[in-house]
Coordinates of C-alpha atoms and ligand atoms in Angstrom, one line a residue:
X1174 CA 41.5 10.7 9.9
X1175 CA 38.0 11.8 10.8
X1176 CA 36.6 9.9 7.9
X1177 CA 38.2 6.6 9.1
X1178 CA 37.0 7.1 12.5
X1179 CA 33.6 8.0 11.1
X1180 CA 33.3 4.8 9.1
X1181 CA 34.5 2.7 11.9
X1182 CA 32.1 4.4 14.1
X1183 CA 29.2 3.9 11.7
X1184 CA 30.0 0.2 11.2
X1185 CA 29.9 -0.4 15.0
X1186 CA 27.2 2.1 15.6
X1187 CA 24.9 -0.2 13.7
X1188 CA 25.2 -2.7 16.3
X1189 CA 24.9 -0.6 19.4
X1190 CA 24.7 2.8 20.9
X1191 CA 27.2 1.8 23.5
X1192 CA 29.7 3.5 21.2
X1193 CA 28.4 6.9 22.1
X1194 CA 31.6 7.5 23.9
X1195 CA 33.5 7.5 20.7
X1196 CA 35.1 10.8 19.9
X1197 CA 33.2 11.2 16.6
X1198 CA 30.4 13.7 16.5
X1199 CA 28.6 15.0 13.4
X1200 CA 28.1 18.6 12.4
X1201 CA 27.2 17.9 8.8
X1202 CA 23.6 17.2 8.8
X1203 CA 22.7 20.9 8.6
X1204 CA 25.5 22.1 6.4
X1205 CA 25.1 25.1 4.2
X1206 CA 23.9 28.6 4.2
X1207 CA 20.2 27.7 4.0
X1208 CA 20.4 26.6 7.6
X1209 CA 21.8 29.8 9.1
X1210 CA 21.6 33.5 8.5
X1211 CA 23.9 36.5 8.2
X1212 CA 21.5 38.8 9.9
X1213 CA 21.8 37.3 13.4
X1214 CA 23.6 39.9 15.5
X1215 CA 22.7 39.1 19.2
X1216 CA 23.6 35.9 21.0
X1217 CA 21.9 35.0 24.3
X1218 CA 23.2 32.2 26.5
X1219 CA 20.8 29.5 27.6
X1220 CA 23.0 26.9 29.1
X1221 CA 20.3 24.2 29.8
X1222 CA 20.8 20.5 30.0
X1223 CA 17.5 18.9 28.7
X1224 CA 16.4 15.2 29.3
X1225 CA 12.6 15.6 28.9
X1226 CA 10.0 17.7 27.1
X1227 CA 10.8 21.4 28.3
X1228 CA 9.6 24.9 27.8
X1229 CA 12.1 27.7 28.1
X1230 CA 10.9 31.2 28.3
X1231 CA 12.9 33.6 26.2
X1232 CA 12.2 36.9 28.0
X1233 CA 12.9 39.2 25.1
X1234 CA 10.9 42.1 23.6
X1235 CA 12.8 42.1 20.3
X1236 CA 10.9 41.1 17.2
X1237 CA 12.9 38.8 15.0
X1238 CA 13.0 37.2 11.6
X1239 CA 15.8 34.9 12.6
X1240 CA 16.5 32.7 15.5
X1241 CA 19.4 30.3 15.5
X1242 CA 20.4 27.8 18.1
X1243 CA 23.7 26.2 19.3
X1244 CA 24.2 23.2 21.4
X1245 CA 24.6 19.4 21.1
X1246 CA 22.7 16.3 21.7
X1247 CA 23.1 12.6 22.1
X1248 CA 20.8 9.9 20.9
X1249 CA 20.2 6.6 22.9
X1250 CA 18.7 4.4 20.3
X1251 CA 17.0 4.4 16.8
X1252 CA 13.8 6.0 18.1
X1253 CA 15.6 9.0 19.5
X1254 CA 14.5 12.4 18.2
X1255 CA 14.9 16.0 19.4
X1256 CA 12.9 19.0 18.2
X1257 CA 13.1 22.7 19.2
X1258 CA 10.3 25.1 18.4
X1259 CA 10.0 28.7 18.6
X1260 CA 6.5 29.8 20.0
X1261 CA 5.7 33.4 19.3
X1262 CA 3.4 35.7 21.2
X1263 CA 0.5 34.5 19.1
X1264 CA 1.3 30.9 20.1
X1265 CA 2.4 30.0 16.6
X1266 CA 5.0 27.4 16.5
X1267 CA 8.0 27.7 14.1
X1268 CA 10.5 24.8 13.7
X1269 CA 14.0 25.8 14.8
X1270 CA 15.7 22.3 14.9
X1271 CA 14.9 18.7 14.5
X1272 CA 17.2 15.7 14.5
X1273 CA 17.3 12.0 14.8
X1274 CA 20.1 9.3 14.4
X1275 CA 19.3 8.5 10.7
X1276 CA 19.6 12.2 9.7
X1277 CA 22.5 12.9 12.1
X1278 CA 24.3 9.8 10.8
X1279 CA 25.8 9.3 14.3
X1280 CA 24.9 9.1 18.0
X1281 CA 25.9 12.6 18.9
X1282 CA 25.6 16.0 17.0
X1283 CA 26.8 19.5 17.6
X1284 CA 24.8 22.4 16.2
X1285 CA 26.2 25.8 16.0
X1286 CA 24.0 28.9 15.1
X1287 CA 21.8 26.9 12.8
X1288 CA 18.0 26.8 12.2
X1289 CA 15.3 25.3 9.9
X1290 CA 12.2 27.6 9.6
X1291 CA 13.6 30.2 11.7
X1292 CA 16.7 30.7 9.5
X1293 CA 14.3 33.1 7.8
X1294 CA 10.7 33.9 8.8
X1295 CA 8.6 35.7 6.3
X1296 CA 7.5 38.2 8.9
X1297 CA 8.8 39.4 12.2
X1298 CA 7.7 37.5 15.3
X1299 CA 7.9 38.3 19.0
X1300 CA 9.6 35.2 20.5
X1301 CA 7.9 33.9 23.6
X1302 CA 9.6 30.7 24.4
X1303 CA 11.4 27.6 23.1
X1304 CA 9.4 24.3 23.1
X1305 CA 11.7 21.3 23.3
X1306 CA 10.4 17.8 22.6
X1307 CA 12.9 15.0 23.3
X1308 CA 12.6 11.3 23.1
X1309 CA 15.4 9.0 24.2
X1310 CA 18.0 11.6 23.9
X1311 CA 19.8 14.3 25.9
X1312 CA 20.5 17.9 24.7
X1313 CA 22.5 20.7 25.9
X1314 CA 21.3 24.0 24.6
X1315 CA 24.1 26.6 24.9
X1316 CA 22.6 29.7 23.2
X1317 CA 20.1 31.3 20.8
X1318 CA 20.9 34.1 18.3
X1319 CA 18.5 36.7 17.2
X1320 CA 18.4 38.6 14.0
X1321 CA 15.9 41.1 12.3
X1322 CA 15.5 42.1 8.7
X1323 CA 16.4 40.0 5.7
X1324 CA 19.6 39.6 3.7
X1325 CA 19.3 40.8 0.2
X1326 CA 18.7 37.8 -1.9
X1327 CA 17.0 35.8 0.8
X1328 CA 13.5 34.2 0.0
X1329 CA 11.5 32.1 2.4
X1330 CA 10.3 29.6 -0.2
X1331 CA 13.7 29.2 -1.8
X1332 CA 15.4 28.7 1.5
X1333 CA 12.8 26.1 2.5
X1334 CA 13.2 24.1 -0.7
X1335 CA 16.9 24.2 -0.4
X1336 CA 16.8 23.0 3.2
X1337 CA 14.5 20.1 2.2
X1338 CA 16.7 19.1 -0.7
X1339 CA 19.8 19.2 1.6
X1340 CA 17.9 17.0 4.2
X1341 CA 17.0 14.5 1.5
X1342 CA 20.6 14.4 0.4
X1343 CA 21.9 13.9 3.9
X1344 CA 19.3 11.2 4.5
X1345 CA 20.3 9.4 1.3
X1346 CA 24.0 9.5 2.2
X1347 CA 23.3 7.9 5.5
X1348 CA 20.8 5.4 4.1
X1349 CA 23.4 4.2 1.6
X1350 CA 26.2 4.2 4.1
X1351 CA 24.1 2.4 6.7
X1352 CA 22.7 0.0 4.2
X1353 CA 19.1 0.9 4.8
X1354 CA 16.9 0.0 1.8
X1355 CA 15.0 3.2 1.1
X1356 CA 15.7 6.5 -0.4
X1357 CA 14.6 10.0 0.3
X1358 CA 13.4 13.0 -1.8
X1359 CA 11.9 16.3 -0.9
X1360 CA 8.2 16.9 -1.8
X1361 CA 5.4 19.3 -1.0
X1362 CA 4.8 17.6 2.3
X1363 CA 8.3 18.0 3.6
X1364 CA 8.1 21.8 2.5
X1365 CA 5.1 22.4 4.7
X1366 CA 5.7 24.9 7.6
X1367 CA 5.5 23.5 11.1
X1368 CA 2.1 25.1 11.5
X1369 CA 0.9 23.4 8.3
X1370 CA 2.2 20.1 9.6
X1371 CA 0.3 20.5 12.8
X1372 CA -2.8 21.1 10.9
X1373 CA -2.1 18.0 8.8
X1374 CA -1.6 15.9 11.9
X1375 CA -4.3 17.4 14.0
X1376 CA -2.2 19.5 16.3
X1377 CA 0.6 17.1 17.6
X1378 CA 3.2 16.5 14.9
X1379 CA 4.7 13.0 15.4
X1380 CA 8.3 12.4 15.0
X1381 CA 8.4 11.1 11.4
X1382 CA 12.1 9.9 11.2
X1383 CA 12.1 10.7 7.6
X1384 CA 8.9 9.0 6.5
X1385 CA 7.7 12.3 4.9
X1386 CA 10.9 12.1 2.7
X1387 CA 10.3 8.5 1.7
X1388 CA 10.7 8.1 -2.0
X1389 CA 11.1 4.5 -2.9
X1390 CA 12.6 1.2 -1.5
X1391 CA 11.4 -0.2 1.9
X1392 CA 10.9 2.3 4.7
X1393 CA 12.4 0.7 7.8
X1394 CA 10.5 2.0 10.8
X1395 CA 12.8 3.3 13.6
X1396 CA 13.5 0.6 16.0
X1397 CA 13.6 -2.2 13.5
X1398 CA 17.1 -2.1 12.6
X1399 CA 18.2 -4.0 15.5
X1400 CA 15.5 -6.6 15.1
X1401 CA 16.5 -7.0 11.5
X1402 CA 20.0 -7.7 12.4
X1403 CA 19.0 -10.5 14.7
X1404 CA 17.2 -12.1 11.7
X1405 CA 14.3 -13.0 14.0
X1406 CA 11.7 -11.5 11.6
X1407 CA 12.0 -13.9 8.6
X1408 CA 8.8 -15.5 8.0
X1409 CA 10.1 -18.7 6.4
X1410 CA 7.3 -20.9 7.7
X1411 CA 4.4 -18.8 6.3
X1412 CA 2.3 -20.8 3.9
X1413 CA 1.1 -17.5 2.4
X1414 CA 2.0 -16.4 -1.1
X1415 CA 5.2 -14.3 -1.1
X1416 CA 3.7 -11.2 -2.8
X1417 CA 0.3 -9.5 -3.1
X1418 CA -0.4 -6.3 -4.8
X1419 CA -3.9 -4.9 -5.5
X1420 CA -2.4 -2.8 -8.3
X1421 CA -1.8 -5.9 -10.3
X1422 CA -4.1 -8.7 -9.7
X1423 CA -5.8 -10.6 -12.6
X1424 CA -3.6 -8.3 -14.9
X1425 CA -5.5 -5.2 -13.6
X1426 CA -5.1 -2.3 -11.1
X1427 CA -8.0 -2.4 -8.7
X1428 CA -7.1 0.7 -6.8
X1429 CA -8.4 4.3 -7.5
X1430 CA -6.1 7.3 -7.9
X1431 CA -3.8 8.6 -5.3
X1432 CA -5.3 11.6 -3.3
X1433 CA -3.8 14.4 -1.3
X1434 CA -5.1 15.3 2.2
X1435 CA -3.3 18.5 2.2
X1436 CA -3.1 20.3 5.6
X1437 CA -6.2 18.6 7.1
X1438 CA -5.8 15.8 9.6
X1439 CA -8.0 13.6 7.4
X1440 CA -5.9 10.5 6.7
X1441 CA -8.5 8.5 8.5
X1442 CA -11.1 9.6 6.0
X1443 CA -8.9 9.0 2.9
X1444 CA -7.8 5.6 4.1
X1445 CA -11.4 4.5 4.5
X1446 CA -12.4 5.9 1.3
X1447 CA -9.5 4.1 -0.4
X1448 CA -10.9 1.0 1.0
X1449 CA -14.4 1.6 -0.2
X1450 CA -13.4 2.6 -3.7
X1451 CA -11.2 -0.5 -4.2
X1452 CA -14.0 -2.7 -2.7
X1453 CA -16.4 -1.3 -5.2
X1454 CA -14.2 -2.1 -8.2
X1455 CA -13.5 -5.5 -6.8
X1456 CA -17.1 -6.3 -5.9
X1457 CA -18.3 -5.7 -9.5
X1458 CA -15.2 -7.1 -11.1
X1459 CA -14.9 -4.0 -13.2
X1460 CA -12.9 -0.7 -13.0
X1461 CA -15.8 1.6 -11.9
X1462 CA -13.2 3.8 -10.3
X1463 CA -15.6 5.8 -8.2
X1464 CA -14.1 9.0 -6.8
X1465 CA -15.9 9.3 -3.5
X1466 CA -16.1 12.2 -1.2
X1467 CA -13.6 12.3 1.8
X1468 CA -15.0 15.7 2.5
X1469 CA -18.5 14.4 3.3
X1470 CA -17.1 12.2 6.1
X1471 CA -15.0 15.0 7.5
X1472 CA -17.8 17.6 7.4
X1473 CA -20.8 15.4 8.2
X1474 CA -19.6 12.8 10.8
X1475 CA -20.2 15.2 13.6
X1476 CA -17.2 14.4 15.6
X1477 CA -13.8 14.8 14.1
X1478 CA -13.5 17.3 11.3
X1479 CA -9.9 17.9 10.5
X1480 CA -8.9 16.6 13.9
X1481 CA -7.4 13.1 13.9
X1482 CA -10.2 10.6 13.4
X1483 CA -10.6 6.9 13.3
X1484 CA -11.0 4.9 10.1
X1485 CA -13.7 2.9 11.9
X1486 CA -15.7 6.0 12.5
X1487 CA -15.4 7.0 8.9
X1488 CA -16.6 3.5 7.9
X1489 CA -19.4 3.7 10.4
X1490 CA -20.6 7.1 8.9
X1491 CA -20.7 5.6 5.4
X1492 CA -22.6 2.4 6.6
X1493 CA -25.1 4.5 8.2
X1494 CA -25.5 7.4 5.7
X1495 CA -24.0 6.2 2.4
X1496 CA -21.4 8.4 0.6
X1497 CA -21.7 10.7 -2.3
X1498 CA -19.1 11.2 -5.0
X1499 CA -16.4 13.8 -5.1
X1500 CA -18.4 15.8 -7.8
X1501 CA -21.1 16.3 -5.1
X1502 CA -18.8 17.4 -2.2
X1503 CA -15.3 18.4 -3.5
X1504 CA -12.4 18.0 -1.2
X1505 CA -11.8 21.3 0.7
X1506 CA -9.2 20.3 3.3
X1507 CA -11.0 22.0 6.1
X1508 CA -14.0 21.2 8.3
X1509 CA -16.4 22.9 5.9
X1510 CA -20.2 22.8 6.7
X1511 CA -22.0 19.6 5.9
X1512 CA -24.7 21.7 4.1
X1513 CA -22.2 22.3 1.3
X1514 CA -22.9 18.8 0.1
X1515 CA -24.9 18.9 -3.2
X1516 CA -28.6 18.5 -2.8
X1517 CA -29.3 15.9 -5.5
X1518 CA -26.4 13.6 -5.7
X1519 CA -26.4 11.5 -8.9
X1520 CA -25.3 8.4 -6.8
X1521 CA -24.9 7.4 -3.3
X1522 CA -22.7 4.4 -2.4
X1523 CA -23.6 2.1 0.5
X1524 CA -22.3 -1.2 1.9
X1525 CA -23.7 -3.9 4.1
X1526 CA -21.1 -3.9 6.9
X1527 CA -17.4 -3.6 7.9
X1528 CA -15.4 -5.5 10.4
X1529 CA -12.9 -4.5 12.9
X1530 CA -9.8 -6.9 12.3
X1531 CA -7.9 -8.0 15.4
X1532 CA -4.2 -7.9 14.7
X1533 CA -3.4 -11.6 15.1
X1534 CA -0.1 -11.4 13.5
X1535 CA 1.5 -11.1 10.0
X1536 CA -0.4 -14.1 8.5
X1537 CA -3.7 -13.1 9.8
X1538 CA -3.3 -9.6 8.3
X1539 CA -2.2 -11.0 5.0
X1540 CA -5.4 -13.2 4.9
X1541 CA -7.4 -10.1 5.2
X1542 CA -5.7 -7.9 2.8
X1543 CA -5.8 -10.7 0.2
X1544 CA -9.7 -10.4 0.3
X1545 CA -9.6 -6.6 -0.4
X1546 CA -7.6 -3.6 0.9
X1547 CA -8.0 -2.6 4.5
X1548 CA -7.4 0.4 6.7
X1549 CA -4.3 0.4 8.8
X1550 CA -2.7 2.9 11.3
X1551 CA 0.8 3.0 12.2
X1552 CA 1.1 3.7 15.9
X1553 CA 4.5 5.3 15.7
X1554 CA 3.6 7.7 12.8
X1555 CA 0.0 8.5 14.1
X1556 CA -1.1 8.0 10.5
X1557 CA -3.7 6.0 8.7
X1558 CA -3.2 4.6 5.3
X1559 CA -4.9 2.0 3.0
X1560 CA -3.1 -1.4 3.2
X1561 CA -3.1 -2.8 -0.3
X1562 CA -0.5 -5.6 -0.3
X1563 CA 2.7 -7.1 0.9
X1564 CA 6.0 -8.5 -0.3
X1565 CA 8.4 -11.0 1.2
X1566 CA 11.7 -9.4 0.1
X1567 CA 13.8 -11.7 -2.1
X1568 CA 17.5 -11.6 -3.0
X1569 CA 17.5 -9.6 -6.2
X1570 CA 14.2 -7.8 -5.9
X1571 CA 14.3 -4.2 -7.2
X1572 CA 11.8 -2.3 -5.0
X1573 CA 10.0 0.2 -7.3
X1574 CA 11.9 0.6 -10.3
X1575 CA 8.8 0.7 -12.4
X1576 CA 6.4 3.4 -13.2
X1577 CA 3.0 1.7 -12.3
X1578 CA 0.4 3.4 -14.5
X1579 CA 2.3 4.2 -17.6
X1580 CA 4.5 2.8 -20.3
X1581 CA 7.9 2.0 -19.0
X1582 CA 9.6 3.9 -21.7
X1583 CA 8.4 7.3 -20.1
X1584 CA 9.0 6.0 -16.6
X1585 CA 10.1 9.0 -14.4
X1586 CA 11.3 6.7 -11.6
X1587 CA 13.7 4.2 -13.1
X1588 CA 15.8 3.9 -9.9
X1589 CA 14.9 1.2 -7.4
X1590 CA 16.7 -0.2 -4.4
X1591 CA 17.9 -3.7 -5.3
X1592 CA 17.5 -6.0 -2.3
X1593 CA 20.6 -8.2 -2.5
X1594 CA 22.3 -10.3 0.1
X1595 CA 25.5 -8.2 0.0
X1596 CA 24.0 -4.8 0.8
X1597 CA 20.8 -5.8 2.6
X1598 CA 21.3 -9.4 3.9
X1599 CA 19.1 -8.7 6.9
X1600 CA 16.2 -7.7 4.6
X1601 CA 16.1 -10.8 2.6
X1602 CA 13.1 -12.9 3.7
X1603 CA 11.3 -10.4 5.8
X1604 CA 7.8 -9.1 5.0
X1605 CA 7.1 -5.5 3.9
X1606 CA 3.7 -3.9 3.7
X1607 CA 2.5 -2.1 0.6
X1608 CA 0.5 1.0 1.6
X1609 CA -1.5 3.6 -0.5
X1610 CA -0.9 6.9 1.2
X1611 CA -2.9 10.2 0.9
X1612 CA 0.0 12.6 0.5
X1613 CA -0.3 13.0 -3.3
X1614 CA 1.8 11.4 -6.0
X1615 CA 5.0 13.2 -5.3
X1616 CA 5.4 11.3 -1.9
X1617 CA 6.8 7.7 -2.3
X1618 CA 6.5 6.0 -5.6
X1619 CA 3.5 7.6 -7.3
X1620 CA 1.9 7.8 -3.8
X1621 CA 2.6 4.2 -2.7
X1622 CA 5.3 2.8 -0.5
X1623 CA 6.6 -0.3 1.2
X1624 CA 7.1 -0.2 5.0
X1625 CA 8.7 -2.6 7.3
X1626 CA 7.4 -2.2 10.8
X1627 CA 6.9 -4.2 13.9
X1628 CA 3.6 -6.0 13.8
X1629 CA 2.6 -4.3 17.1
X1630 CA 2.9 -0.9 15.4
X1631 CA -0.1 -1.8 13.2
X1632 CA -3.7 -1.2 14.4
X1633 CA -7.1 0.1 13.4
X1634 CA -7.4 -2.6 10.8
X1635 CA -10.9 -2.6 9.2
X1636 CA -12.3 -4.3 6.2
X1637 CA -15.6 -4.0 4.3
X1638 CA -17.8 -7.1 4.2
X1639 CA -21.0 -8.1 2.3
X1640 CA -22.5 -6.3 -0.6
X1641 CA -21.7 -2.8 -1.8
X1642 CA -24.2 -0.9 -4.0
X1643 CA -25.4 2.4 -5.3
X1644 CA -28.3 3.7 -7.2
X1645 CA -26.5 2.8 -10.4
X1646 CA -25.1 -0.7 -9.5
X1647 CA -26.5 -3.7 -8.0
X1648 CA -26.0 -7.5 -8.0
X1649 CA -26.9 -7.8 -11.7
X1650 CA -24.0 -5.6 -12.7
X1651 CA -21.4 -8.1 -11.3
X1652 CA -19.2 -9.1 -14.2
X1653 CA -18.8 -12.9 -14.3
X1654 CA -16.2 -13.6 -16.9
X1655 CA -13.5 -15.9 -18.1
X1656 CA -11.1 -13.3 -19.4
X1657 CA -8.2 -15.6 -20.1
X1658 CA -10.2 -18.4 -21.5
X1659 CA -9.1 -21.2 -19.2
X1660 CA -12.6 -22.2 -18.3
X1661 CA -12.3 -20.7 -14.8
X1662 CA -14.3 -17.6 -14.1
X1663 CA -13.8 -14.6 -11.9
X1664 CA -16.7 -12.5 -10.5
X1665 CA -14.9 -10.3 -7.9
X1666 CA -15.0 -10.7 -4.3
X1667 CA -18.6 -11.5 -3.6
X1668 CA -20.3 -14.9 -3.7
X1669 CA -20.9 -16.4 -7.2
X1670 CA -23.5 -14.2 -8.9
X1671 CA -26.7 -15.6 -10.5
X1672 CA -25.8 -14.2 -13.9
X1673 CA -22.8 -16.6 -14.4
X1674 CA -23.5 -19.3 -17.2
X1675 CA -24.5 -22.7 -15.9
X1676 CA -21.1 -24.2 -16.6
X1677 CA -19.2 -21.8 -14.5
X1678 CA -17.3 -23.8 -11.7
X1679 CA -17.9 -22.8 -8.1
X1680 CA -14.1 -22.2 -7.6
X1681 CA -13.1 -18.8 -9.1
X1682 CA -10.1 -18.2 -11.3
X1683 CA -7.1 -17.3 -9.1
X1684 CA -5.5 -15.4 -12.1
X1685 CA -8.0 -14.5 -14.7
X1686 CA -5.2 -13.1 -16.8
X1687 CA -3.2 -16.3 -17.1
X1688 CA -4.6 -19.2 -19.0
X1689 CA -2.2 -21.6 -17.3
X1690 CA -3.3 -20.7 -13.8
X1691 CA -6.6 -21.8 -12.2
X1692 CA -8.1 -21.6 -8.7
X1693 CA -6.3 -20.3 -5.7
X1694 CA -6.0 -21.8 -2.2
X1695 CA -6.6 -19.9 1.0
X1696 CA -2.9 -18.8 1.2
X1697 CA -3.0 -17.2 -2.3
X1698 CA -1.0 -20.0 -4.0
X1699 CA -2.5 -20.7 -7.4
X1700 CA -2.9 -24.1 -8.9
X1701 CA -1.6 -24.5 -12.4
X1702 CA -4.3 -25.8 -14.8
X1703 CA -3.3 -29.4 -15.6
X1704 CA -6.3 -31.2 -17.1
X1705 CA -4.5 -34.5 -17.5
X1706 CA -3.2 -34.4 -13.9
X1707 CA -4.9 -35.5 -10.7
X1708 CA -8.6 -35.6 -11.1
X1709 CA -8.9 -37.4 -14.5
X1710 CA -12.3 -39.3 -14.6
X1711 CA -12.1 -42.9 -16.0
X1712 CA -15.2 -44.5 -17.3
X1713 CA -14.8 -48.3 -17.4
X1714 CA -18.4 -49.6 -17.4
X1715 CA -21.8 -47.8 -18.1
X1716 CA -22.3 -44.4 -16.7
X1717 CA -24.9 -41.7 -17.2
X1718 CA -24.7 -38.1 -16.4
X1719 CA -28.1 -36.7 -15.5
X1720 CA -27.3 -33.4 -13.9
X1721 CA -25.4 -30.3 -15.4
X1722 CA -21.8 -31.1 -14.9
X1723 CA -18.4 -29.3 -15.2
X1724 CA -15.2 -31.2 -15.8
X1725 CA -11.9 -29.4 -15.1
X1726 CA -9.9 -32.5 -16.1
X1727 CA -9.9 -35.1 -18.9
X1728 CA -12.6 -37.7 -19.1
X1729 CA -11.5 -41.0 -20.6
X1730 CA -14.0 -43.6 -21.9
X1731 CA -12.3 -46.9 -22.0
X1732 CA -13.0 -50.0 -24.2
X1733 CA -16.4 -51.6 -23.7
X1734 CA -17.6 -48.6 -21.5
X1735 CA -20.4 -46.3 -22.3
X1736 CA -20.8 -42.7 -21.2
X1737 CA -24.3 -41.3 -21.7
X1738 CA -25.1 -37.7 -21.1
X1739 CA -28.6 -36.5 -20.7
X1740 CA -27.9 -33.3 -19.1
X1741 CA -25.4 -30.4 -20.1
X1742 CA -21.7 -31.0 -19.7
X1743 CA -18.9 -28.5 -19.8
X1744 CA -15.2 -29.2 -20.3
X1745 CA -12.8 -26.6 -19.1
X1746 CA -10.0 -25.2 -21.3
X1747 CA -7.6 -28.0 -22.1
X1748 CA -9.8 -30.7 -20.6
X1749 CA -10.5 -33.4 -23.3
X1750 CA -13.2 -35.9 -23.9
X1751 CA -11.1 -38.9 -24.8
X1752 CA -13.0 -42.0 -26.3
X1753 CA -10.9 -45.1 -26.7
X1754 CA -11.3 -47.8 -29.3
X1755 CA -14.4 -49.7 -28.2
X1756 CA -15.8 -46.9 -26.0
X1757 CA -19.1 -45.2 -26.6
X1758 CA -20.3 -41.7 -25.9
X1759 CA -24.1 -40.9 -26.2
X1760 CA -25.1 -37.3 -26.3
X1761 CA -28.8 -37.5 -25.6
X1762 CA -30.7 -34.3 -25.9
X1763 CA -28.2 -32.1 -24.1
X1764 CA -25.4 -29.7 -24.9
X1765 CA -21.7 -30.8 -24.5
X1766 CA -19.3 -27.9 -24.7
X1767 CA -15.6 -28.8 -24.9
X1768 CA -12.2 -27.6 -25.9
X1769 CA -11.3 -30.7 -27.6
X1770 CA -12.3 -34.4 -28.2
X1771 CA -10.1 -37.3 -29.1
X1772 CA -12.2 -39.9 -30.7
X1773 CA -10.0 -43.0 -31.4
X1774 CA -10.5 -45.4 -34.4
X1775 CA -13.1 -47.8 -33.2
X1776 CA -14.7 -45.2 -30.8
X1777 CA -18.3 -44.3 -31.2
X1778 CA -20.1 -41.0 -30.7
X1779 CA -23.9 -40.9 -31.0
X1780 CA -25.8 -37.6 -30.9
X1781 CA -29.6 -37.9 -30.6
X1782 CA -32.7 -36.2 -29.5
X1783 CA -31.5 -32.7 -30.4
X1784 CA -28.2 -33.2 -28.6
X1785 CA -25.5 -30.7 -29.5
X1786 CA -21.7 -30.8 -29.7
X1787 CA -20.2 -27.3 -29.2
X1788 CA -16.5 -27.2 -29.7
X1789 CA -15.0 -24.4 -27.3
X1790 CA -13.6 -21.5 -29.0
X1791 CA -14.2 -23.1 -32.4
X1792 CA -11.5 -25.7 -32.0
X1793 CA -11.5 -28.1 -34.8
X1794 CA -13.5 -31.4 -34.3
X1795 CA -12.2 -34.3 -36.2
X1796 CA -13.6 -37.7 -36.5
X1797 CA -11.1 -40.4 -37.7
X1798 CA -12.0 -42.7 -40.5
X1799 CA -12.5 -45.9 -38.5
X1800 CA -14.5 -44.1 -35.7
X1801 CA -18.3 -44.2 -35.7
X1802 CA -20.2 -40.9 -35.7
X1803 CA -24.1 -41.2 -35.7
X1804 CA -26.3 -38.1 -35.6
X1805 CA -30.0 -38.6 -35.2
X1806 CA -31.7 -35.2 -34.7
X1807 CA -28.4 -33.8 -33.2
X1808 CA -26.0 -31.0 -34.2
X1809 CA -22.3 -30.2 -34.3
X1810 CA -22.2 -26.5 -34.1
X1811 CA -19.8 -23.6 -33.8
X1812 CA -19.8 -21.8 -30.6
X1813 CA -20.5 -18.0 -30.7
Ligands
CA805 CA1 -10.2 -17.6 -16.4
CA806 CA1 -6.6 -18.3 -15.2

């Protein structure tokens, strides 16, 4: 019977918390021996009703290894969360209890002699008080239970791991049941002690609502479920491309490896360095993959250390001082002295400038991230990450079923959440952001994740601008190449470099890994290469080309018309020079490079004054029997 009530409850609970009066409450989120202790032997009543952050003095002089709590709480909305900490006489804090609707699986929970960290502490502590943090919830705390010593087989690490895997399991049950498109797994971050988490977040651990457990799919920020249901967030009118992913642009991954900030509140430094490293790759259009020193920023910026910082301050430090490589100042994960930086760095990276980007909405942020990765802070999570792409979720998408950096046959993460209109109808058509996190590769999908959040949750957006350089790389090192051979070149994200060949068009290739795709518009849409489509040049009379010219489309020389070229002409891949019966082409002392030429019977081609015809990629060049070919001090040659 309870199951039926529970499912009915859950179905309706998704619509509203008005149903808090339903008789169903949940015990199950902290099931199992790992959440309790058999050494607790003393129960003390508390009997406190709690609606706001509260400290309750414990007034005991007993040293304990176990402290369990009993009580119940009610959640008011998706952002509800409760947390009970044990503060000992050294002011260390130990997590006794934490819960929120997604983990609880319902709007009300009862807890009876359970605990997280304080199920078993690795050494005895003298309890001073209970620190209770509460958001949009009410709690009744009935009692605490104390215990000392350890049961025989108990081991703190084993218990912690078991607790985390139980939490992940419970989250997954609720995620599936409530049709929320992400999945949880425990990892080294979830296994941190509360003191370690405090260190990682700079003192004040935000409510994470399971974000630390995120494994794959699309993390839905708390508070967004109701908005999703109202379908007001679909971005159907956006002109922007539906997906952008800097791990796969031009057939390459432009992002550097995933790092781990450990227990230092340095996400702001990692997010900024993630932006700089990617910008370096993109600026030079080559995978330099610099591993730069987050530690230098933490140690030498003079303000933040391992306290929560600002990605803008990190970029300002690098703009002013440059940044050494990891090998010169290894990551130490604490505010080590700046003098530990090596004395003679082999390279220092600097850039011209960076910009603070005002959050003008989803499309505006998309336009920036399409230029290069940017920093981004989630207000709710108090956490800075590198924003590296986005995706409008489509019916049938599988979110993260592929291993990104390796062959698919050794893929350790084959599972993915399939966004479909049966299970996740509310998600189809909404935009998720792709973030590179600094919590190691065991978090998320190889360190990356998709998040769906309110646009107002996003701030501290910063992008690099202008040139980036080092003692080893300057403008001459920008690669200007046509990797796919379609005649369009890519030279990274700077302006067209001087070392491009003369025939390189001003518009870069929108996808230099696809011969059928040419330039890209401002919304990221790529125009298929269609040389015979709009833009064909027709020559009907006499015309002379006297300046170097690039043709992306066919050029047709009609009957009785004459096209004379005295300056170099380049025809893009697939673009033909077509000479009809009675038409004449004069190549007068210049180079003409083309992929193909159609010389009709009755057409005339004259090559004079050292003129050269250079068939592109050594395509065959044929002259039909009844066409006229005259060469007077000219050449038809192979192209190297
Ligand atoms: Ca190309
Ligand atoms: Ca292309």
